[in-house]
Short mmCIF file of N, CA and C in Angstrom, two decimals:
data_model
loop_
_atom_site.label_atom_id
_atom_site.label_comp_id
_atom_site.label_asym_id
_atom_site.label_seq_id
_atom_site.Cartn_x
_atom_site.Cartn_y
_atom_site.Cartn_z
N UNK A 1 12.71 216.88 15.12
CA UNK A 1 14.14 216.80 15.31
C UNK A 1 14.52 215.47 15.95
N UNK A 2 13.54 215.26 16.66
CA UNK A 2 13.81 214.06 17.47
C UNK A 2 13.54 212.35 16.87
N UNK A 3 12.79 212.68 15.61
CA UNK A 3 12.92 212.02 14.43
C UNK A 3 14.29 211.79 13.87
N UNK A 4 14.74 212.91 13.59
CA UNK A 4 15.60 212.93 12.46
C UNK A 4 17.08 212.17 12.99
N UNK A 5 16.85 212.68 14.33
CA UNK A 5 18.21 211.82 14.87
C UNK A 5 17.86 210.27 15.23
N UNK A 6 16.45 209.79 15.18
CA UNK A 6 16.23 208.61 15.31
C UNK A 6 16.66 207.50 13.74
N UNK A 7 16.66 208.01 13.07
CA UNK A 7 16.58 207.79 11.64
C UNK A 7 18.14 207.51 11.01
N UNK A 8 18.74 208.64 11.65
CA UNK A 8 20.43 208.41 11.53
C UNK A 8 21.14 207.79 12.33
N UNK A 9 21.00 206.71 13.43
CA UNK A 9 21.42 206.00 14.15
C UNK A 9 21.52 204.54 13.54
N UNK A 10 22.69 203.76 13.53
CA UNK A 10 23.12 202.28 13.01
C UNK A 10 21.80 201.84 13.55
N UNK A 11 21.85 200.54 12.48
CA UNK A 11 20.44 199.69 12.33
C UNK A 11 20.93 198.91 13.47
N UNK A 12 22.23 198.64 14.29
CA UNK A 12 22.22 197.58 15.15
C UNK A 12 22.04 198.12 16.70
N UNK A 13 21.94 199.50 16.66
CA UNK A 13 21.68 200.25 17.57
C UNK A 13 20.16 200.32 17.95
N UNK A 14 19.54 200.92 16.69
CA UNK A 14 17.92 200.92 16.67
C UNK A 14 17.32 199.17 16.97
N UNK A 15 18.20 198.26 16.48
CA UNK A 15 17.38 197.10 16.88
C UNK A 15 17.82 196.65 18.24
N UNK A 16 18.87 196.93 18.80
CA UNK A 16 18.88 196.87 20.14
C UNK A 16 17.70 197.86 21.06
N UNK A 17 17.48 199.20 20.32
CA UNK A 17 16.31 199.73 21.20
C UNK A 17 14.99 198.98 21.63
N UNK A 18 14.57 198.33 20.02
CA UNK A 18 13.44 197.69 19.44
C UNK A 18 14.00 196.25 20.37
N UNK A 19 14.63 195.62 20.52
CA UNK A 19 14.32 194.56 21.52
C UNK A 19 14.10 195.26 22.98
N UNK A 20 14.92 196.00 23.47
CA UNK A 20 14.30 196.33 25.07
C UNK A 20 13.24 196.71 25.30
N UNK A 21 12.68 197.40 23.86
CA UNK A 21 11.36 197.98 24.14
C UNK A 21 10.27 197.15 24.33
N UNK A 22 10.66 195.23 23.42
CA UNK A 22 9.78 194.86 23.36
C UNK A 22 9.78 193.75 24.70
N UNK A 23 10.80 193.72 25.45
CA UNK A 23 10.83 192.97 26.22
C UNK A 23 10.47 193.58 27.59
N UNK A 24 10.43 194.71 27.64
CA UNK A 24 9.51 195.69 28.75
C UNK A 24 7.79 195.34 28.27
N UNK A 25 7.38 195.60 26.91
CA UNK A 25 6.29 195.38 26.50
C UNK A 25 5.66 193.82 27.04
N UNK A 26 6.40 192.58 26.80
CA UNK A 26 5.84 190.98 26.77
C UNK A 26 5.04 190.92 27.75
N UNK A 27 5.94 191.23 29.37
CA UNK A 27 5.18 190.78 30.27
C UNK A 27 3.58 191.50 30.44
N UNK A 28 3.25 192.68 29.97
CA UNK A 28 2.18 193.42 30.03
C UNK A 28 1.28 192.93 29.12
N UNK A 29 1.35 192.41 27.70
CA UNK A 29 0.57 190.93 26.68
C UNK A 29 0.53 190.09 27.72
N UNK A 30 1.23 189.30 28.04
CA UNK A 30 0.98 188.19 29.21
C UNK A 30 0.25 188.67 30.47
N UNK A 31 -0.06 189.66 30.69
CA UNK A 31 -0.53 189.95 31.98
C UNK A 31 0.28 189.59 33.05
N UNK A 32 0.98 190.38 33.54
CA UNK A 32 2.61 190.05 34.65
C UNK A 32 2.21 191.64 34.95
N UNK A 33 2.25 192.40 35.08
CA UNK A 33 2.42 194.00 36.00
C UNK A 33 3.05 193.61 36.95
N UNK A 34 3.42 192.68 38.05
CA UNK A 34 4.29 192.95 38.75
C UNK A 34 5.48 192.97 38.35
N UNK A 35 5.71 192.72 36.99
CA UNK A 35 7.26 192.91 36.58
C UNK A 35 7.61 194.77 35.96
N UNK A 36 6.39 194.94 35.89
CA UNK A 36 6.52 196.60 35.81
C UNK A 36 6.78 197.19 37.33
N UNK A 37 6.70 196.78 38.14
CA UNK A 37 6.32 197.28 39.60
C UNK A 37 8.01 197.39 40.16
N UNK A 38 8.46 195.91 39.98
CA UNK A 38 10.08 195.60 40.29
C UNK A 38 10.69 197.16 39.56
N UNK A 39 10.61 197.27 37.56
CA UNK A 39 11.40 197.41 36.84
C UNK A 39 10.97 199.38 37.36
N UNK A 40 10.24 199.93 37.83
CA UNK A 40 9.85 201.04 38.49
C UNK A 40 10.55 201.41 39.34
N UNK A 41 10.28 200.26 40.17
CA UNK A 41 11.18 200.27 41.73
C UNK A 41 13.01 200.38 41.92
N UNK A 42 13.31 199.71 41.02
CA UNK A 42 14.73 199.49 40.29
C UNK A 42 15.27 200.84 39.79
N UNK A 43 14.20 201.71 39.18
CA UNK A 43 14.65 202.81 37.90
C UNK A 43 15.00 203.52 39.12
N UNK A 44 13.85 204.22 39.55
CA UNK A 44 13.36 205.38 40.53
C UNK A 44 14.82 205.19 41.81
N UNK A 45 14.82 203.38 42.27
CA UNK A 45 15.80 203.52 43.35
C UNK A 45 17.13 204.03 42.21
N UNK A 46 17.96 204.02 41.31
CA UNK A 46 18.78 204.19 40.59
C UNK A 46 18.95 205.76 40.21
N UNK A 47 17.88 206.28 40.02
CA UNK A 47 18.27 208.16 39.44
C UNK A 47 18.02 208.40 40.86
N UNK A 48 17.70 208.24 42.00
CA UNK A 48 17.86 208.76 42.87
C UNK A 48 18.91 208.44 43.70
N UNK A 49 19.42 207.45 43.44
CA UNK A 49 20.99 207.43 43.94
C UNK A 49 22.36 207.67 42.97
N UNK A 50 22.33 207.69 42.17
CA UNK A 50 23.09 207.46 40.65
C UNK A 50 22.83 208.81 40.55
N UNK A 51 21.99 209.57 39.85
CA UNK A 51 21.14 210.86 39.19
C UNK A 51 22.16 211.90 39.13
N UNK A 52 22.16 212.11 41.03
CA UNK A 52 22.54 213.60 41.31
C UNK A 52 24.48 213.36 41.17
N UNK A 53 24.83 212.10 41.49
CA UNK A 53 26.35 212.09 41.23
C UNK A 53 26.85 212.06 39.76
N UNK A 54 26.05 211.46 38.80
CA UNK A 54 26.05 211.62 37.21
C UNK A 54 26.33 213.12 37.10
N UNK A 55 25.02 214.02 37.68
CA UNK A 55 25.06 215.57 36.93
C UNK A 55 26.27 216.20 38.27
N UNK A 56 26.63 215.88 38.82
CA UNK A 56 28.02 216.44 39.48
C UNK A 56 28.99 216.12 38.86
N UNK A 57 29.52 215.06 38.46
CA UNK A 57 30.73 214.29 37.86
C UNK A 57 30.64 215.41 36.37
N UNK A 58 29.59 215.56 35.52
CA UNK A 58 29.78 216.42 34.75
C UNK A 58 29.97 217.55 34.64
N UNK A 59 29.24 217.95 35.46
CA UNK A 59 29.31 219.87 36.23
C UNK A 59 30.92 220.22 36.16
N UNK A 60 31.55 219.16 36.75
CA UNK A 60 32.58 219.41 37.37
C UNK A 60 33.47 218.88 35.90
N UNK A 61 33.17 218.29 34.57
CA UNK A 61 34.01 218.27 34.11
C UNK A 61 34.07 219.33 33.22
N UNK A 62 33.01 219.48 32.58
CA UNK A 62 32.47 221.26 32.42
C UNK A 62 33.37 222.20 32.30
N UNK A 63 33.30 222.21 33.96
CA UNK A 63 34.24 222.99 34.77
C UNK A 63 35.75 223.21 34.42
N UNK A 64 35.82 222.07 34.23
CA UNK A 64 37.49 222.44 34.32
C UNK A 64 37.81 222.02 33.18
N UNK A 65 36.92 221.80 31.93
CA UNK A 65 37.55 222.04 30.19
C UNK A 65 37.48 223.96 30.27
N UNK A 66 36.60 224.74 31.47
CA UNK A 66 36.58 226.26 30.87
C UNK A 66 38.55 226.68 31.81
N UNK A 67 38.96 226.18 32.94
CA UNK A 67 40.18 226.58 33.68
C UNK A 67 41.31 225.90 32.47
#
């Protein structure tokens, strides 16, 4: 399934995936891991501050499409 919706998405969409993917990939060919270490540190600090107010802001809109 998770195919199938990959497949039906604009080609300028999928090649925007296909560059981030490959620009996370470079530094690890080059041997750099500390740029994985930053881009970790970055994510993890982000869903843990970001995360829980994302799934509230929706909860709550949820919410009040059922009132």
């Amino acid at each position: 399934m998770e195919l199938e919706h990959l497949f039906q998405q604009s080609a300028h969409y999928m090649l925007l995936q296909m560059v981030f993917a490959v620009s996370l990939l470079l530094p690890a060919a080059l041997g750099r891991p500390d740029v994985y270490r930053i881009l970790i540190r970055v994510t993890a600090s982000n869903v843990v501050t970001f995360g829980p107010m994302a799934l509230l802001s929706y909860i709550l809109y949820e919410v009040s499409k059922l009132v």
